[in-house]
Coordinates of C-alpha atoms and ligand atoms in Angstrom, one line a residue:
M1 CA -27.8 -2.2 -27.5
Q2 CA -25.4 -5.1 -27.0
K3 CA -22.5 -3.9 -24.9
I4 CA -20.7 -7.3 -24.8
F5 CA -19.3 -10.1 -27.0
L6 CA -17.5 -13.4 -26.4
E7 CA -13.9 -14.1 -27.3
C8 CA -12.0 -17.4 -27.3
R9 CA -9.4 -17.3 -24.6
E10 CA -7.1 -19.4 -26.8
C11 CA -7.5 -18.4 -30.5
K12 CA -9.3 -15.1 -30.0
T13 CA -12.2 -15.9 -32.3
T14 CA -15.1 -13.6 -31.4
Y15 CA -18.8 -14.5 -31.1
S16 CA -22.0 -12.7 -30.3
A17 CA -22.9 -13.0 -26.6
D18 CA -25.2 -16.0 -26.9
F19 CA -25.9 -19.1 -24.9
K20 CA -22.6 -20.7 -25.6
Y21 CA -19.3 -21.2 -23.8
V22 CA -16.8 -23.1 -26.0
C23 CA -15.0 -22.0 -29.1
E24 CA -16.3 -23.7 -32.3
S25 CA -12.9 -23.7 -33.8
C26 CA -10.6 -24.8 -31.0
F27 CA -12.9 -25.7 -28.0
G28 CA -11.2 -23.1 -25.9
P29 CA -13.3 -21.3 -23.2
L30 CA -15.1 -18.1 -24.2
D31 CA -14.6 -14.9 -22.2
V32 CA -16.9 -11.9 -22.1
K33 CA -15.4 -8.7 -23.5
Y34 CA -17.0 -5.2 -23.2
D35 CA -17.4 -2.5 -25.8
T36 CA -17.8 0.0 -22.9
S37 CA -15.3 2.8 -22.8
F38 CA -15.1 5.0 -19.7
T39 CA -14.4 8.7 -19.8
K40 CA -14.8 9.1 -16.0
N41 CA -15.2 6.9 -13.0
L42 CA -18.9 6.0 -13.2
F43 CA -18.7 4.1 -9.9
E44 CA -17.7 6.9 -7.7
N45 CA -20.5 8.2 -5.6
R46 CA -22.9 5.6 -7.1
N47 CA -25.4 4.8 -4.4
V48 CA -25.9 1.0 -5.0
D49 CA -25.0 -1.3 -2.1
T50 CA -24.6 -4.6 -4.0
Y51 CA -22.0 -5.8 -6.6
W52 CA -24.4 -4.5 -9.3
K53 CA -22.8 -1.2 -8.6
Y54 CA -20.4 -2.3 -11.4
F55 CA -23.1 -2.9 -13.9
E56 CA -21.2 -1.5 -16.9
L57 CA -18.6 -4.2 -16.4
L58 CA -21.1 -7.1 -15.9
P59 CA -22.5 -9.1 -18.8
I60 CA -26.2 -8.3 -18.4
V61 CA -27.6 -6.1 -21.2
D62 CA -31.1 -5.2 -19.9
K63 CA -31.2 -4.2 -16.2
S64 CA -34.7 -5.6 -15.8
N65 CA -33.1 -9.1 -16.0
I66 CA -31.0 -8.6 -12.9
V67 CA -31.7 -11.1 -10.1
D68 CA -30.5 -9.4 -7.0
I69 CA -30.6 -10.8 -3.5
G70 CA -28.5 -8.1 -1.9
S71 CA -25.0 -9.6 -2.1
G72 CA -21.6 -8.0 -2.6
L73 CA -20.0 -4.8 -1.3
T74 CA -18.8 -6.9 1.6
P75 CA -16.4 -5.5 4.2
L76 CA -12.7 -5.0 3.6
I77 CA -11.5 -5.2 7.2
K78 CA -8.1 -3.9 8.2
A79 CA -6.9 -7.0 10.2
T80 CA -4.9 -5.1 12.8
N81 CA -4.9 -8.0 15.4
L82 CA -4.0 -10.8 13.0
G83 CA -1.6 -8.4 11.3
A84 CA 0.2 -7.8 14.6
E85 CA 0.3 -11.5 15.3
L86 CA 1.9 -12.1 11.9
G87 CA 4.1 -9.0 11.8
L88 CA 2.1 -7.3 8.9
N89 CA 1.1 -3.6 9.1
N90 CA -1.2 -3.6 6.2
L91 CA -3.2 -6.8 6.2
Y92 CA -6.8 -6.8 5.0
I93 CA -9.5 -9.4 5.1
K94 CA -12.0 -9.3 2.3
N95 CA -14.8 -10.9 4.2
D96 CA -17.1 -12.5 1.6
S97 CA -18.5 -14.9 4.2
V98 CA -21.2 -12.4 5.0
N99 CA -22.9 -12.5 1.6
T100 CA -26.6 -13.3 1.5
T101 CA -26.1 -17.1 1.2
F102 CA -22.8 -16.8 3.2
S103 CA -20.2 -17.4 0.5
F104 CA -18.6 -15.5 -2.4
K105 CA -20.6 -17.7 -4.8
D106 CA -23.5 -15.2 -4.7
R107 CA -21.4 -13.2 -7.2
P108 CA -20.9 -15.7 -10.0
A109 CA -24.3 -17.4 -9.4
G110 CA -26.2 -14.1 -9.4
V111 CA -24.7 -13.0 -12.6
A112 CA -25.3 -16.4 -14.3
V113 CA -28.9 -16.7 -13.1
S114 CA -29.6 -13.1 -14.4
K115 CA -28.1 -14.1 -17.7
A116 CA -30.3 -17.2 -17.8
K117 CA -33.3 -14.9 -17.4
E118 CA -31.9 -12.8 -20.2
F119 CA -31.8 -15.9 -22.3
N120 CA -35.3 -16.8 -21.3
L121 CA -34.4 -20.1 -19.8
S122 CA -36.8 -21.6 -17.3
T123 CA -34.4 -23.8 -15.4
V124 CA -31.0 -23.3 -14.0
G125 CA -28.7 -25.7 -12.2
C126 CA -25.1 -26.3 -11.1
A127 CA -22.5 -28.8 -10.1
S128 CA -21.4 -27.8 -6.6
T129 CA -18.9 -28.5 -3.9
G130 CA -21.5 -27.0 -1.5
N131 CA -21.6 -23.3 -1.6
L132 CA -22.6 -22.8 -5.3
A133 CA -25.7 -25.0 -4.6
S134 CA -27.2 -22.4 -2.2
A135 CA -26.1 -19.4 -4.2
T136 CA -27.7 -20.8 -7.4
A137 CA -30.9 -22.0 -5.6
A138 CA -31.4 -18.7 -3.8
H139 CA -31.1 -16.6 -7.0
A140 CA -33.3 -19.1 -8.8
A141 CA -35.9 -18.6 -6.1
K142 CA -35.8 -14.9 -6.3
G143 CA -35.8 -15.0 -10.2
R144 CA -38.7 -17.5 -10.2
L145 CA -36.7 -20.1 -12.1
K146 CA -36.5 -23.8 -11.4
C147 CA -33.2 -25.1 -10.0
L148 CA -31.4 -28.4 -10.2
I149 CA -28.4 -29.2 -8.0
F150 CA -25.8 -31.9 -8.4
A151 CA -23.3 -32.3 -5.5
P152 CA -21.3 -35.1 -4.0
K153 CA -23.2 -36.7 -1.2
N154 CA -20.5 -36.2 1.4
I155 CA -20.7 -32.4 1.7
E156 CA -21.6 -30.6 4.9
Q157 CA -25.2 -31.1 6.1
P158 CA -25.9 -27.3 6.7
K159 CA -25.0 -26.6 3.0
I160 CA -27.5 -29.3 1.9
T161 CA -30.3 -28.1 4.2
Q162 CA -29.7 -24.5 3.1
A163 CA -29.9 -25.3 -0.7
I164 CA -33.0 -27.4 -0.4
S165 CA -34.7 -24.7 1.7
Y166 CA -34.7 -22.4 -1.3
G167 CA -36.8 -25.0 -3.2
A168 CA -34.1 -26.5 -5.4
E169 CA -34.2 -30.1 -6.6
Y170 CA -31.1 -31.6 -5.0
I171 CA -29.4 -34.7 -6.4
A172 CA -26.7 -36.0 -4.0
I173 CA -24.2 -37.9 -6.2
D174 CA -22.6 -41.0 -4.8
G175 CA -19.2 -39.9 -6.2
T176 CA -16.9 -36.9 -6.4
Y177 CA -17.4 -33.4 -7.5
D178 CA -16.0 -34.3 -10.9
D179 CA -18.7 -37.0 -11.3
S180 CA -21.3 -34.4 -10.3
N181 CA -19.9 -32.0 -12.9
R182 CA -20.0 -34.6 -15.7
I183 CA -23.7 -35.4 -15.0
A184 CA -24.7 -31.7 -14.7
A185 CA -23.0 -31.0 -18.1
Q186 CA -24.8 -33.9 -19.8
I187 CA -28.2 -33.1 -18.3
G188 CA -27.7 -29.3 -19.0
D189 CA -27.1 -30.0 -22.7
Q190 CA -29.9 -32.5 -23.1
H191 CA -32.6 -30.4 -21.4
K192 CA -31.6 -26.8 -22.2
I193 CA -30.9 -26.1 -18.6
G194 CA -28.6 -23.1 -17.8
V195 CA -26.0 -24.8 -15.7
V196 CA -24.3 -21.8 -14.1
N197 CA -20.8 -23.1 -13.8
I198 CA -20.8 -25.1 -17.1
N199 CA -22.8 -23.9 -20.1
L200 CA -23.2 -20.4 -18.5
R201 CA -19.6 -20.4 -17.3
S202 CA -18.5 -17.4 -19.5
Y203 CA -21.1 -15.2 -17.7
Y204 CA -20.8 -17.0 -14.3
T205 CA -17.1 -16.2 -14.0
E206 CA -17.8 -12.5 -14.6
G207 CA -19.5 -12.2 -11.2
S208 CA -16.3 -13.0 -9.3
K209 CA -14.5 -10.1 -11.0
T210 CA -16.5 -7.8 -8.6
L211 CA -14.2 -9.0 -5.8
A212 CA -11.4 -7.2 -7.6
F213 CA -13.6 -4.1 -8.3
E214 CA -14.6 -3.9 -4.7
V215 CA -11.1 -4.3 -3.3
A216 CA -9.8 -1.6 -5.6
D217 CA -12.7 0.7 -4.8
Q218 CA -12.4 0.1 -1.0
L219 CA -8.7 0.9 -1.2
G220 CA -9.5 4.2 -2.9
W221 CA -8.7 2.9 -6.4
D222 CA -5.3 1.8 -5.2
V223 CA -3.5 -1.4 -6.4
P224 CA -2.7 -4.0 -3.6
D225 CA 0.6 -5.7 -3.4
H226 CA -0.5 -9.3 -2.5
L227 CA -3.7 -11.3 -2.9
V228 CA -4.1 -14.7 -1.2
I229 CA -6.9 -16.6 -2.9
P230 CA -8.4 -20.0 -2.1
V231 CA -8.6 -22.2 -5.2
G232 CA -10.9 -25.0 -6.3
S233 CA -11.6 -24.9 -10.0
G234 CA -9.5 -21.8 -10.3
A235 CA -12.4 -19.7 -11.8
M236 CA -12.4 -17.1 -9.0
L237 CA -8.6 -16.5 -9.1
N238 CA -8.8 -16.1 -12.8
S239 CA -11.7 -13.8 -12.6
I240 CA -10.1 -11.6 -10.0
C241 CA -7.1 -11.2 -12.3
K242 CA -9.5 -10.3 -15.2
G243 CA -11.1 -7.7 -13.0
F244 CA -7.9 -6.0 -12.2
E245 CA -6.9 -6.0 -15.9
E246 CA -10.2 -4.4 -16.9
L247 CA -9.8 -1.7 -14.3
E248 CA -6.4 -0.9 -15.7
N249 CA -7.7 -1.0 -19.3
I250 CA -10.3 1.7 -18.5
S251 CA -7.7 3.7 -16.6
L252 CA -9.4 3.3 -13.2
L253 CA -6.2 1.8 -11.9
K254 CA -2.6 2.5 -12.7
D255 CA -0.2 -0.4 -13.5
T256 CA -1.5 -3.6 -12.0
S257 CA 1.4 -5.7 -13.1
N258 CA 3.1 -5.6 -9.7
I259 CA 0.3 -7.5 -7.9
H260 CA 1.6 -10.7 -6.4
I261 CA -1.0 -13.5 -6.5
A262 CA -0.9 -16.6 -4.3
A263 CA -3.1 -19.7 -4.9
A264 CA -4.1 -21.6 -1.7
Q265 CA -5.2 -25.2 -1.8
P266 CA -5.7 -27.9 0.8
Y267 CA -3.3 -30.8 1.0
G268 CA -5.3 -33.8 -0.2
C269 CA -6.7 -31.8 -3.2
A270 CA -4.0 -29.5 -4.4
P271 CA -3.5 -30.3 -8.2
I272 CA -2.7 -26.7 -9.1
V273 CA -0.2 -26.3 -6.3
N274 CA 1.4 -29.6 -7.4
A275 CA 1.7 -28.4 -11.0
F276 CA 3.1 -25.0 -9.8
K277 CA 5.7 -26.8 -7.7
N278 CA 6.6 -29.1 -10.5
K279 CA 7.0 -26.1 -12.9
T280 CA 4.5 -27.5 -15.4
N281 CA 1.1 -26.2 -16.7
T282 CA -0.2 -29.7 -17.0
I283 CA -2.5 -30.4 -14.2
K284 CA -2.6 -34.0 -12.9
P285 CA -6.1 -34.6 -11.6
I286 CA -6.6 -35.9 -8.0
E287 CA -8.9 -38.9 -8.4
Y288 CA -10.1 -39.1 -4.8
P289 CA -9.8 -35.7 -3.0
D290 CA -9.4 -36.0 0.8
T291 CA -9.6 -32.8 2.8
I292 CA -11.8 -31.1 5.4
A293 CA -11.9 -28.1 2.9
K294 CA -14.7 -29.8 1.0
S295 CA -15.6 -26.7 -0.9
L296 CA -12.2 -26.8 -2.5
A297 CA -12.3 -30.5 -3.3
I298 CA -12.1 -30.3 -7.1
G299 CA -9.8 -33.0 -8.3
D300 CA -9.8 -31.9 -12.0
P301 CA -9.9 -28.1 -11.9
G302 CA -11.5 -26.6 -15.0
D303 CA -9.4 -23.4 -15.0
G304 CA -6.3 -25.0 -13.5
R305 CA -3.9 -24.3 -16.4
Y306 CA -5.2 -20.7 -16.6
V307 CA -4.3 -20.3 -12.9
I308 CA -0.8 -21.4 -13.6
K309 CA -0.7 -18.8 -16.4
R310 CA -1.9 -16.1 -14.1
L311 CA 0.7 -17.1 -11.5
S312 CA 3.4 -16.6 -14.0
Q313 CA 1.8 -13.2 -15.1
Y314 CA 1.5 -11.9 -11.5
H315 CA 4.7 -13.0 -9.6
G316 CA 2.7 -15.9 -8.4
Y317 CA 3.0 -18.5 -5.7
A318 CA 1.0 -21.6 -4.8
E319 CA 1.0 -23.5 -1.5
D320 CA -1.0 -26.1 0.3
C321 CA -1.8 -26.7 3.9
N322 CA -3.0 -29.8 5.9
N323 CA -6.2 -30.2 7.9
N324 CA -4.5 -29.3 11.2
E325 CA -3.1 -26.1 9.7
I326 CA -6.5 -25.3 8.3
I327 CA -8.2 -25.7 11.7
D328 CA -5.5 -23.7 13.6
S329 CA -6.0 -20.9 11.0
I330 CA -9.8 -20.9 11.4
I331 CA -9.4 -20.5 15.1
L332 CA -6.6 -17.9 14.7
L333 CA -8.8 -15.7 12.5
A334 CA -11.8 -16.1 14.8
K335 CA -9.8 -15.2 17.9
T336 CA -8.0 -12.2 16.4
E337 CA -10.5 -10.6 14.0
G338 CA -13.9 -12.0 15.1
I339 CA -14.5 -13.6 11.8
F340 CA -15.6 -17.2 11.7
T341 CA -14.8 -18.9 8.4
E342 CA -15.3 -22.4 6.9
P343 CA -12.2 -24.4 6.0
A344 CA -11.7 -22.7 2.6
G345 CA -11.0 -19.5 4.6
G346 CA -8.7 -21.4 6.9
V347 CA -6.8 -22.5 3.8
S348 CA -6.2 -18.8 2.8
I349 CA -5.0 -17.9 6.3
A350 CA -2.8 -21.0 6.6
V351 CA -1.1 -20.2 3.3
L352 CA -0.7 -16.5 4.3
R353 CA 1.1 -17.7 7.4
K354 CA 3.5 -19.8 5.4
M355 CA 4.2 -16.8 3.1
V356 CA 5.0 -14.7 6.2
E357 CA 7.3 -17.5 7.5
N358 CA 9.0 -17.7 4.2
K359 CA 9.5 -13.9 4.2
M360 CA 7.6 -13.5 1.0
I361 CA 5.7 -10.4 2.2
D362 CA 7.3 -7.2 3.4
K363 CA 5.7 -6.0 6.6
N364 CA 4.3 -2.8 5.0
D365 CA 3.0 -4.5 1.9
Q366 CA -0.8 -4.1 1.3
T367 CA -1.9 -7.7 1.6
I368 CA -5.5 -8.9 0.9
C369 CA -6.6 -12.3 2.2
F370 CA -9.9 -13.6 0.7
I371 CA -12.3 -15.2 3.2
T372 CA -14.9 -16.7 0.9
G373 CA -17.2 -18.9 3.0
N374 CA -18.9 -18.8 6.4
G375 CA -17.9 -21.0 9.4
L376 CA -21.6 -21.8 10.2
K377 CA -21.7 -23.7 7.0
S378 CA -19.1 -26.2 8.2
P379 CA -19.2 -26.5 12.0
D380 CA -18.4 -30.3 11.9
S381 CA -14.7 -29.7 11.1
L382 CA -14.3 -28.0 14.5
F383 CA -16.7 -30.0 16.6
D384 CA -14.1 -32.4 18.1
I385 CA -11.5 -29.7 18.6
I386 CA -13.2 -26.8 20.2
P387 CA -13.6 -27.3 24.0
K388 CA -17.1 -28.3 25.1
P389 CA -19.0 -25.7 27.2
K390 CA -19.1 -26.3 30.9
I391 CA -22.6 -27.2 32.0
A392 CA -23.8 -25.5 35.2
Q393 CA -26.9 -25.1 37.3
P394 CA -28.2 -21.5 37.4
N395 CA -26.4 -20.8 40.6
I396 CA -23.8 -17.9 40.8
E397 CA -21.5 -19.6 43.4
K398 CA -21.3 -22.8 41.5
I399 CA -20.7 -20.9 38.2
L400 CA -17.9 -18.8 39.8
S401 CA -16.2 -21.9 41.1
I402 CA -15.9 -23.4 37.6
M403 CA -15.0 -20.3 35.7
R404 CA -11.5 -19.7 34.4
Ligands
PLP1 C1 -15.8 -21.0 0.0 C2 -15.2 -21.2 -1.3 N1 -14.0 -20.6 -1.5 C3 -13.3 -20.8 -2.7 C4 -13.8 -21.6 -3.7 C5 -12.9 -21.8 -4.9 O1 -13.5 -21.2 -6.1 P1 -13.1 -21.7 -7.5 O2 -13.7 -23.0 -7.7 O3 -13.7 -20.7 -8.4 O4 -11.6 -21.7 -7.6 C6 -15.0 -22.3 -3.5 C7 -15.5 -23.1 -4.6 O5 -16.5 -23.8 -4.5 C8 -15.7 -22.0 -2.3 O6 -16.9 -22.6 -2.1
ZN2 ZN1 -10.8 -20.8 -30.1

């Protein structure tokens, strides 16, 4: 039995849940909607330790199509040390850097690859700023599908090595993410490839909703006050909002309208922040992004104007931060909470710090900062800044003489 259908985000035309992603009448994006109604909390006491715990609100019809590499249900850490440093009593880190491929992208990629299986596709692919490549390739490996990656050639080497290790065909594009995206879209259409973040996008974005489900679940089905979210295409921010809305619709959460949402982008590629600050919902693309937060280097964000809409719905804020602020924040998070993030996580923390400086967060507000990628994927950004280790002979006296 079909539990889902598609609905145009713009004109609300509905479609059956097929392999399509744009509205035939207005070219708007299609969103997944659920027929499911809940009479009780199905998730409570459910013994599943991946994001598939929330199966009824995910767009897979037949459970046998699920491709699961064990991601999700990542820790929500009470950040007492960082909180003390910033003067916040209720700061939490949603640490999604510990997913199986070490970024939150396991969520959307896992759902999209499962849907590709449900559609009987033999090949999946993606356009990637780095993390989606590995997430798609790993799920394709587990699901026994072929995988084709398009990514700008200048992304971090560990991300390239990781993605190729899963057996994907990896094309490094001599251009930007937007170039990679255009190529992936054309090849996907011509060769009936399920490009997870393009022609499977309606299903793909559903995966990131589980970040909202998990946070609500981990807070004991409570509604947080602030969410600080790193933004590239804007798909994740939009999906997290959809997730909270769905929980309210099925009465698992009370009023979610008081959540405050902040979009965090790196200076050098902050088209959504620029639009927010200029009070417009027209996003002016950045032709040549320039930032160490390469995973957020999306000059023409697909969901940009929907992020602006979400920010006006949820008392929103948008801010950027420069490379030095990103690096300082990576180090601050590591030194206070023992969590090592890639620059995208540094962007979240840097914007959180600005919000505290601007007195936008009350010290007792429940604040969730999303850390979406692992520091080991991007060590180069710190290489020249972190002190080099002292080299010593294996001799105790000599070692004691050079120790701090
Ligand atoms: C680590 C990390 N965080 C955040 C994002 C932003 O996600 P979105 O493009 O859905 O806005 C990305 C995108 O690639 C990412 O890799
Ligand atoms: Zn439409």
